[in-house]
Amino acid sequence: VPGIGVLVLRRAGDDVLVEGSAGFPETVRGAVLPASCVEGLDPRDSDRAQELKSSTEPLDRLVGRRHWRAVGLATADADRFLQAGGARPIPDEIFDAFRTLATQWSLAHANCGVHTELAHRAHHDQLTGLPNRTLFFERLAAAFDAADGAEDTIALLIVDLDDFKQVNDVHGHATGDELLVEVAARLAEAVGDRGLPARFGGDEFALLLTSLDRPDHADEVADRLRRSLLEPFRLGRVTVTVGASIGLAGATPRLTAGDLMRCADIAMYSAKARGKNRVERFTESGHGEIAQLRLLEEHLAHAVERGEIVLHYQPHVDLRTGRCVGAEALARW
């Protein structure tokens, strides 16, 4: 509208920031104004025009003397206002159009916020804020694609706390939750910018290490993490000490992302079985038989669904008479 300009203002502590503008020079964006520019305005009230209760001099100094009218922009993250300034008083019908646009913008902003929050909740653990299993596996698969078959550049750690149930039983679940949050912080510190920590649920965590420059780097990180988790946790009411069993698996060209998860998981259970508070690296010689059994277990359910299990009857014969005296039912894959 000729002769009318618009400013979008955001309250920032004791000041007001010009976040956006239209009809005024671009240089006004980013300007800092005194809070008196929005004194008396209600940021949640976008249904009516609002009158400023203080002087408009700071606005006039910024863009020239104007007739100002204001409306609130209802946003959850900050107090925002739309200020319309005209060379002459702005007619009601013109300002109503601005007010309608302000309401639509506020609704759209709130809708975006809700979608962002839902997307975050779908891919992150609600207690620790770490990525969950779904997001972690997506990132793991993407890392495999980026590595393009290079060996020893990706490693996966599965971390399971030792005797976590004891903390819950003795100190309560609130303390257990507090401990999990602190564990997540130590995991994030251990991985730095070299990878991604995640929580799979309960007391099971994971670390994805990428862009490794040497094979033993992952072992160093795993052992450093093991020692870190052995340090006492000073929580709100108590101090507790827990260790961790850590399974480590390194990527090779013949492994898929799912294979790597399975190998690290097997190594973790092996670490727990061999005395806990230790790091176990997956090897074919040491864990190959376990891996084969776990693979069979995983595939068995699908074999039943696909009708691959066939029933055979094996007769029992009396060798003295040659007669069939019974049969054994065998389920064969």
Tab-separated table of C-alpha atoms in Angstrom:
chain	number	residue	atom	x	y	z
A	1	VAL	CA	0.000	0.000	0.000
A	2	PRO	CA	1.623	3.320	-1.055
A	3	GLY	CA	2.708	5.451	1.871
A	4	ILE	CA	2.507	2.604	4.432
A	5	GLY	CA	5.385	0.536	5.809
A	6	VAL	CA	5.460	-2.378	8.225
A	7	LEU	CA	7.941	-3.436	10.921
A	8	VAL	CA	8.018	-6.787	12.730
A	9	LEU	CA	9.438	-6.255	16.225
A	10	ARG	CA	10.616	-8.922	18.678
A	11	ARG	CA	11.134	-8.293	22.387
A	12	ALA	CA	14.691	-9.233	23.361
A	13	GLY	CA	15.254	-8.650	27.076
A	14	ASP	CA	15.142	-4.925	27.804
A	15	ASP	CA	15.256	-4.050	24.100
A	16	VAL	CA	13.216	-4.585	20.953
A	17	LEU	CA	14.757	-5.954	17.760
A	18	VAL	CA	13.534	-5.149	14.242
A	19	GLU	CA	13.199	-8.661	12.769
A	20	GLY	CA	11.600	-7.777	9.450
A	21	SER	CA	10.263	-4.906	7.396
A	22	ALA	CA	8.356	-4.041	4.247
A	23	GLY	CA	7.962	-0.583	2.704
A	24	PHE	CA	11.008	0.718	4.586
A	25	PRO	CA	14.727	0.622	3.661
A	26	GLU	CA	16.352	-2.796	4.185
A	27	THR	CA	18.863	-1.171	6.547
A	28	VAL	CA	16.262	-0.976	9.332
A	29	ARG	CA	16.405	-4.766	9.820
A	30	GLY	CA	18.485	-5.666	12.843
A	31	ALA	CA	18.024	-2.266	14.468
A	32	VAL	CA	17.718	-2.271	18.264
A	33	LEU	CA	15.052	-0.048	19.824
A	34	PRO	CA	14.035	0.658	23.426
A	35	ALA	CA	11.305	-1.512	24.965
A	36	SER	CA	9.064	1.553	25.165
A	37	CYS	CA	8.299	0.961	21.481
A	38	VAL	CA	5.963	-1.879	22.512
A	39	GLU	CA	4.908	-0.613	25.940
A	40	GLY	CA	1.291	-1.454	26.660
A	41	LEU	CA	0.947	-3.886	23.755
A	42	ASP	CA	-0.265	-7.449	24.286
A	43	PRO	CA	1.666	-9.874	22.027
A	44	ARG	CA	-1.129	-12.472	22.285
A	45	ASP	CA	-3.904	-10.103	21.143
A	46	SER	CA	-4.060	-10.211	17.352
A	47	ASP	CA	-7.827	-9.673	17.211
A	48	ARG	CA	-7.751	-5.902	17.516
A	49	ALA	CA	-5.605	-2.856	16.841
A	50	GLN	CA	-3.649	-1.711	19.879
A	51	GLU	CA	-2.487	1.762	20.878
A	52	LEU	CA	1.026	2.553	22.050
A	53	LYS	CA	1.144	3.983	25.576
A	54	SER	CA	4.443	5.787	25.109
A	55	SER	CA	6.111	8.078	22.607
A	56	THR	CA	6.715	6.758	19.082
A	57	GLU	CA	9.853	8.870	18.809
A	58	PRO	CA	12.292	5.879	18.537
A	59	LEU	CA	10.244	4.522	15.611
A	60	ASP	CA	10.101	7.949	13.985
A	61	ARG	CA	13.869	8.361	14.317
A	62	LEU	CA	14.354	5.006	12.563
A	63	VAL	CA	12.097	5.499	9.512
A	64	GLY	CA	10.780	9.073	9.694
A	65	ARG	CA	7.730	10.532	11.361
A	66	ARG	CA	4.647	8.302	10.896
A	67	HIS	CA	1.187	7.569	12.193
A	68	TRP	CA	1.573	4.189	13.931
A	69	ARG	CA	-0.844	1.358	14.588
A	70	ALA	CA	0.102	-1.994	16.150
A	71	VAL	CA	-1.126	-5.566	16.501
A	72	GLY	CA	0.275	-8.568	18.392
A	73	LEU	CA	1.818	-11.610	16.696
A	74	ALA	CA	1.052	-14.671	18.826
A	75	THR	CA	4.244	-16.784	18.773
A	76	ALA	CA	5.362	-19.234	21.455
A	77	ASP	CA	9.110	-18.585	21.319
A	78	ALA	CA	9.066	-14.769	21.756
A	79	ASP	CA	6.865	-11.671	22.035
A	80	ARG	CA	6.409	-10.216	18.554
A	81	PHE	CA	4.462	-7.226	17.231
A	82	LEU	CA	3.528	-5.855	13.843
A	83	GLN	CA	3.851	-2.055	13.639
A	84	ALA	CA	2.305	-0.350	10.627
A	85	GLY	CA	3.329	3.249	9.982
A	86	GLY	CA	1.681	5.564	7.449
A	87	ALA	CA	2.455	9.028	6.136
A	88	ARG	CA	-1.204	9.752	6.978
A	89	PRO	CA	-3.479	7.999	9.506
A	90	ILE	CA	-4.099	4.403	8.362
A	91	PRO	CA	-7.790	3.712	7.595
A	92	ASP	CA	-9.483	0.923	9.539
A	93	GLU	CA	-10.155	-1.174	6.428
A	94	ILE	CA	-6.466	-1.056	5.451
A	95	PHE	CA	-5.271	-1.911	8.933
A	96	ASP	CA	-7.827	-4.747	9.156
A	97	ALA	CA	-6.073	-6.357	6.196
A	98	PHE	CA	-2.748	-6.128	8.061
A	99	ARG	CA	-4.393	-7.557	11.185
A	100	THR	CA	-5.805	-10.507	9.191
A	101	LEU	CA	-2.379	-11.220	7.698
A	102	ALA	CA	-0.847	-11.015	11.177
A	103	THR	CA	-3.333	-13.589	12.496
A	104	GLN	CA	-2.656	-15.943	9.565
A	105	TRP	CA	1.089	-15.568	10.056
A	106	SER	CA	0.794	-16.341	13.776
A	107	LEU	CA	-1.235	-19.485	13.057
A	108	ALA	CA	1.253	-20.633	10.424
A	109	HIS	CA	4.165	-19.994	12.785
A	110	ALA	CA	2.465	-22.003	15.547
A	111	ASN	CA	1.706	-24.831	13.101
A	112	CYS	CA	5.358	-24.984	12.023
A	113	GLY	CA	6.391	-25.136	15.670
A	114	VAL	CA	4.042	-28.040	16.376
A	115	HIS	CA	5.282	-29.983	13.331
A	116	THR	CA	8.907	-29.376	14.332
A	117	GLU	CA	8.220	-30.568	17.873
A	118	LEU	CA	6.393	-33.700	16.681
A	119	ALA	CA	9.198	-34.536	14.249
A	120	HIS	CA	11.752	-34.114	17.030
A	121	ARG	CA	9.779	-36.342	19.404
A	122	ALA	CA	9.447	-39.046	16.744
A	123	HIS	CA	13.223	-39.258	16.337
A	124	HIS	CA	14.581	-38.430	19.801
A	125	ASP	CA	14.476	-39.993	23.246
A	126	GLN	CA	12.188	-37.931	25.483
A	127	LEU	CA	14.318	-38.338	28.625
A	128	THR	CA	17.847	-37.665	27.362
A	129	GLY	CA	17.168	-35.776	24.140
A	130	LEU	CA	19.492	-38.145	22.248
A	131	PRO	CA	18.505	-39.621	18.871
A	132	ASN	CA	16.444	-42.800	19.200
A	133	ARG	CA	16.977	-46.115	17.429
A	134	THR	CA	15.035	-45.038	14.311
A	135	LEU	CA	17.055	-41.878	13.677
A	136	PHE	CA	20.300	-43.587	14.656
A	137	PHE	CA	19.822	-46.354	12.099
A	138	GLU	CA	19.023	-43.779	9.397
A	139	ARG	CA	22.285	-41.969	10.185
A	140	LEU	CA	24.171	-45.278	10.291
A	141	ALA	CA	22.851	-46.262	6.848
A	142	ALA	CA	23.753	-42.794	5.500
A	143	ALA	CA	27.278	-43.142	6.917
A	144	PHE	CA	27.627	-46.505	5.125
A	145	ASP	CA	26.581	-44.912	1.847
A	146	ALA	CA	29.039	-42.051	2.313
A	147	ALA	CA	31.902	-44.417	3.182
A	148	ASP	CA	31.358	-46.231	-0.152
A	149	GLY	CA	32.924	-49.495	1.004
A	150	ALA	CA	36.003	-47.999	2.707
A	151	GLU	CA	37.195	-50.241	5.536
A	152	ASP	CA	37.805	-49.162	9.156
A	153	THR	CA	36.358	-45.659	8.726
A	154	ILE	CA	33.109	-46.449	10.595
A	155	ALA	CA	32.713	-48.125	13.974
A	156	LEU	CA	29.708	-48.815	16.161
A	157	LEU	CA	29.624	-49.089	19.949
A	158	ILE	CA	26.703	-50.644	21.829
A	159	VAL	CA	26.817	-49.577	25.491
A	160	ASP	CA	24.845	-51.340	28.221
A	161	LEU	CA	25.111	-50.135	31.822
A	162	ASP	CA	26.099	-52.747	34.401
A	163	ASP	CA	23.726	-53.259	37.347
A	164	PHE	CA	21.466	-50.349	36.392
A	165	LYS	CA	18.470	-52.242	37.806
A	166	GLN	CA	20.137	-52.045	41.207
A	167	VAL	CA	20.102	-48.230	41.063
A	168	ASN	CA	16.377	-48.245	40.287
A	169	ASP	CA	15.623	-50.788	43.016
A	170	VAL	CA	17.651	-49.054	45.749
A	171	HIS	CA	17.211	-45.353	44.908
A	172	GLY	CA	14.024	-45.274	42.817
A	173	HIS	CA	13.205	-44.656	39.177
A	174	ALA	CA	13.588	-40.870	39.457
A	175	THR	CA	17.239	-41.351	40.414
A	176	GLY	CA	17.587	-43.907	37.615
A	177	ASP	CA	16.275	-41.362	35.111
A	178	GLU	CA	18.686	-38.758	36.458
A	179	LEU	CA	21.530	-41.213	35.990
A	180	LEU	CA	20.523	-41.904	32.383
A	181	VAL	CA	20.595	-38.177	31.612
A	182	GLU	CA	24.128	-37.915	33.049
A	183	VAL	CA	25.246	-40.992	31.093
A	184	ALA	CA	23.939	-39.385	27.897
A	185	ALA	CA	26.035	-36.285	28.634
A	186	ARG	CA	29.188	-38.369	29.079
A	187	LEU	CA	28.500	-40.233	25.841
A	188	ALA	CA	28.121	-36.963	23.949
A	189	GLU	CA	31.383	-35.721	25.460
A	190	ALA	CA	33.211	-38.923	24.533
A	191	VAL	CA	32.155	-38.900	20.883
A	192	GLY	CA	32.696	-35.160	20.329
A	193	ASP	CA	32.202	-34.159	16.701
A	194	ARG	CA	33.387	-37.536	15.386
A	195	GLY	CA	30.017	-39.282	15.545
A	196	LEU	CA	26.576	-39.649	16.994
A	197	PRO	CA	25.352	-40.858	20.418
A	198	ALA	CA	21.883	-42.413	20.822
A	199	ARG	CA	19.669	-44.088	23.383
A	200	PHE	CA	17.934	-47.284	22.297
A	201	GLY	CA	15.808	-47.617	25.437
A	202	GLY	CA	16.255	-48.698	29.054
A	203	ASP	CA	19.954	-48.518	29.881
A	204	GLU	CA	21.149	-49.306	26.356
A	205	PHE	CA	23.004	-46.640	24.386
A	206	ALA	CA	24.964	-46.531	21.150
A	207	LEU	CA	27.772	-44.499	19.601
A	208	LEU	CA	28.397	-44.163	15.888
A	209	LEU	CA	31.968	-43.163	15.028
A	210	THR	CA	32.682	-41.909	11.504
A	211	SER	CA	35.656	-40.623	9.500
A	212	LEU	CA	38.095	-42.681	11.563
A	213	ASP	CA	41.686	-42.293	10.411
A	214	ARG	CA	42.977	-45.537	11.933
A	215	PRO	CA	41.375	-48.824	13.109
A	216	ASP	CA	42.426	-48.534	16.774
A	217	HIS	CA	40.875	-45.080	17.170
A	218	ALA	CA	37.511	-46.687	17.937
A	219	ASP	CA	39.132	-48.884	20.608
A	220	GLU	CA	40.622	-45.785	22.252
A	221	VAL	CA	37.242	-44.030	22.310
A	222	ALA	CA	35.545	-47.140	23.705
A	223	ASP	CA	38.068	-47.554	26.502
A	224	ARG	CA	37.958	-43.846	27.341
A	225	LEU	CA	34.181	-44.074	27.533
A	226	ARG	CA	34.361	-47.184	29.734
A	227	ARG	CA	36.635	-45.368	32.193
A	228	SER	CA	34.438	-42.276	32.081
A	229	LEU	CA	31.304	-44.266	32.948
A	230	LEU	CA	33.146	-45.857	35.861
A	231	GLU	CA	33.605	-42.436	37.502
A	232	PRO	CA	31.013	-41.741	40.262
A	233	PHE	CA	27.813	-39.955	39.234
A	234	ARG	CA	26.859	-37.209	41.698
A	235	LEU	CA	23.101	-36.999	41.385
A	236	GLY	CA	20.566	-34.884	43.251
A	237	ARG	CA	20.315	-36.957	46.423
A	238	VAL	CA	22.945	-39.679	46.092
A	239	THR	CA	26.225	-40.592	44.441
A	240	VAL	CA	26.223	-43.832	42.447
A	241	THR	CA	28.835	-45.779	40.535
A	242	VAL	CA	28.049	-47.983	37.554
A	243	GLY	CA	30.190	-49.580	34.912
A	244	ALA	CA	29.348	-50.441	31.322
A	245	SER	CA	29.721	-53.406	29.012
A	246	ILE	CA	30.662	-52.106	25.560
A	247	GLY	CA	30.492	-54.009	22.300
A	248	LEU	CA	32.529	-52.646	19.383
A	249	ALA	CA	32.290	-53.545	15.708
A	250	GLY	CA	34.110	-52.001	12.762
A	251	ALA	CA	32.610	-51.738	9.280
A	252	THR	CA	33.966	-53.853	6.439
A	253	PRO	CA	32.925	-53.877	2.758
A	254	ARG	CA	30.934	-57.095	3.119
A	255	LEU	CA	28.853	-55.893	6.104
A	256	THR	CA	25.583	-53.990	5.896
A	257	ALA	CA	24.426	-51.437	8.456
A	258	GLY	CA	22.173	-54.103	9.975
A	259	ASP	CA	25.080	-56.562	10.159
A	260	LEU	CA	27.204	-53.987	11.989
A	261	MET	CA	24.447	-53.451	14.574
A	262	ARG	CA	24.162	-57.193	15.096
A	263	CYS	CA	27.932	-57.651	15.471
A	264	ALA	CA	28.264	-54.821	18.007
A	265	ASP	CA	25.299	-56.215	19.939
A	266	ILE	CA	26.876	-59.682	20.082
A	267	ALA	CA	30.172	-58.190	21.272
A	268	MET	CA	28.335	-56.279	24.013
A	269	TYR	CA	26.643	-59.443	25.316
A	270	SER	CA	29.999	-61.190	25.203
A	271	ALA	CA	31.545	-58.371	27.291
A	272	LYS	CA	28.750	-58.728	29.839
A	273	ALA	CA	29.166	-62.525	29.958
A	274	ARG	CA	32.935	-62.211	30.522
A	275	GLY	CA	32.691	-60.151	33.688
A	276	LYS	CA	31.189	-56.756	32.736
A	277	ASN	CA	32.936	-53.360	32.755
A	278	ARG	CA	34.935	-54.198	29.657
A	279	VAL	CA	35.156	-53.505	25.928
A	280	GLU	CA	34.770	-56.408	23.545
A	281	ARG	CA	35.550	-56.003	19.833
A	282	PHE	CA	33.647	-58.289	17.474
A	283	THR	CA	35.804	-60.806	15.576
A	284	GLU	CA	34.777	-63.677	13.317
A	285	SER	CA	37.030	-66.110	15.202
A	286	GLY	CA	35.723	-65.136	18.614
A	287	HIS	CA	32.056	-64.495	17.904
A	288	GLY	CA	31.302	-66.041	14.510
A	289	GLU	CA	29.364	-68.995	15.903
A	290	ILE	CA	27.257	-66.714	18.130
A	291	ALA	CA	26.606	-64.427	15.162
A	292	GLN	CA	25.389	-67.341	13.062
A	293	LEU	CA	23.016	-68.472	15.814
A	294	ARG	CA	21.659	-64.928	16.267
A	295	LEU	CA	21.155	-64.665	12.512
A	296	LEU	CA	19.195	-67.915	12.483
A	297	GLU	CA	17.055	-66.677	15.367
A	298	GLU	CA	16.230	-63.449	13.538
A	299	HIS	CA	15.349	-65.204	10.284
A	300	LEU	CA	13.341	-67.995	11.886
A	301	ALA	CA	10.273	-65.832	12.513
A	302	HIS	CA	10.197	-64.834	8.842
A	303	ALA	CA	10.635	-68.461	7.815
A	304	VAL	CA	7.454	-69.353	9.721
A	305	GLU	CA	5.549	-66.487	8.078
A	306	ARG	CA	6.699	-67.563	4.601
A	307	GLY	CA	5.770	-71.199	5.164
A	308	GLU	CA	9.358	-72.450	4.914
A	309	ILE	CA	8.998	-74.788	7.916
A	310	VAL	CA	7.949	-78.251	6.704
A	311	LEU	CA	6.715	-81.136	8.856
A	312	HIS	CA	8.319	-84.579	8.350
A	313	TYR	CA	7.478	-87.862	10.099
A	314	GLN	CA	10.317	-90.214	10.978
A	315	PRO	CA	9.144	-93.766	11.716
A	316	HIS	CA	10.216	-95.743	14.760
A	317	VAL	CA	10.696	-99.388	13.755
A	318	ASP	CA	10.915	-102.415	16.059
A	319	LEU	CA	14.059	-104.176	14.764
A	320	ARG	CA	12.904	-107.568	16.069
A	321	THR	CA	9.617	-107.574	14.163
A	322	GLY	CA	10.214	-104.997	11.421
A	323	ARG	CA	6.953	-103.315	12.316
A	324	CYS	CA	6.481	-99.509	12.615
A	325	VAL	CA	5.595	-98.879	16.244
A	326	GLY	CA	5.523	-95.063	16.202
A	327	ALA	CA	6.702	-91.898	14.520
A	328	GLU	CA	8.595	-88.726	15.458
A	329	ALA	CA	7.345	-85.402	14.079
A	330	LEU	CA	10.217	-83.187	12.856
A	331	ALA	CA	9.921	-79.520	11.844
A	332	ARG	CA	12.530	-78.830	9.158
A	333	TRP	CA	13.566	-75.521	7.562
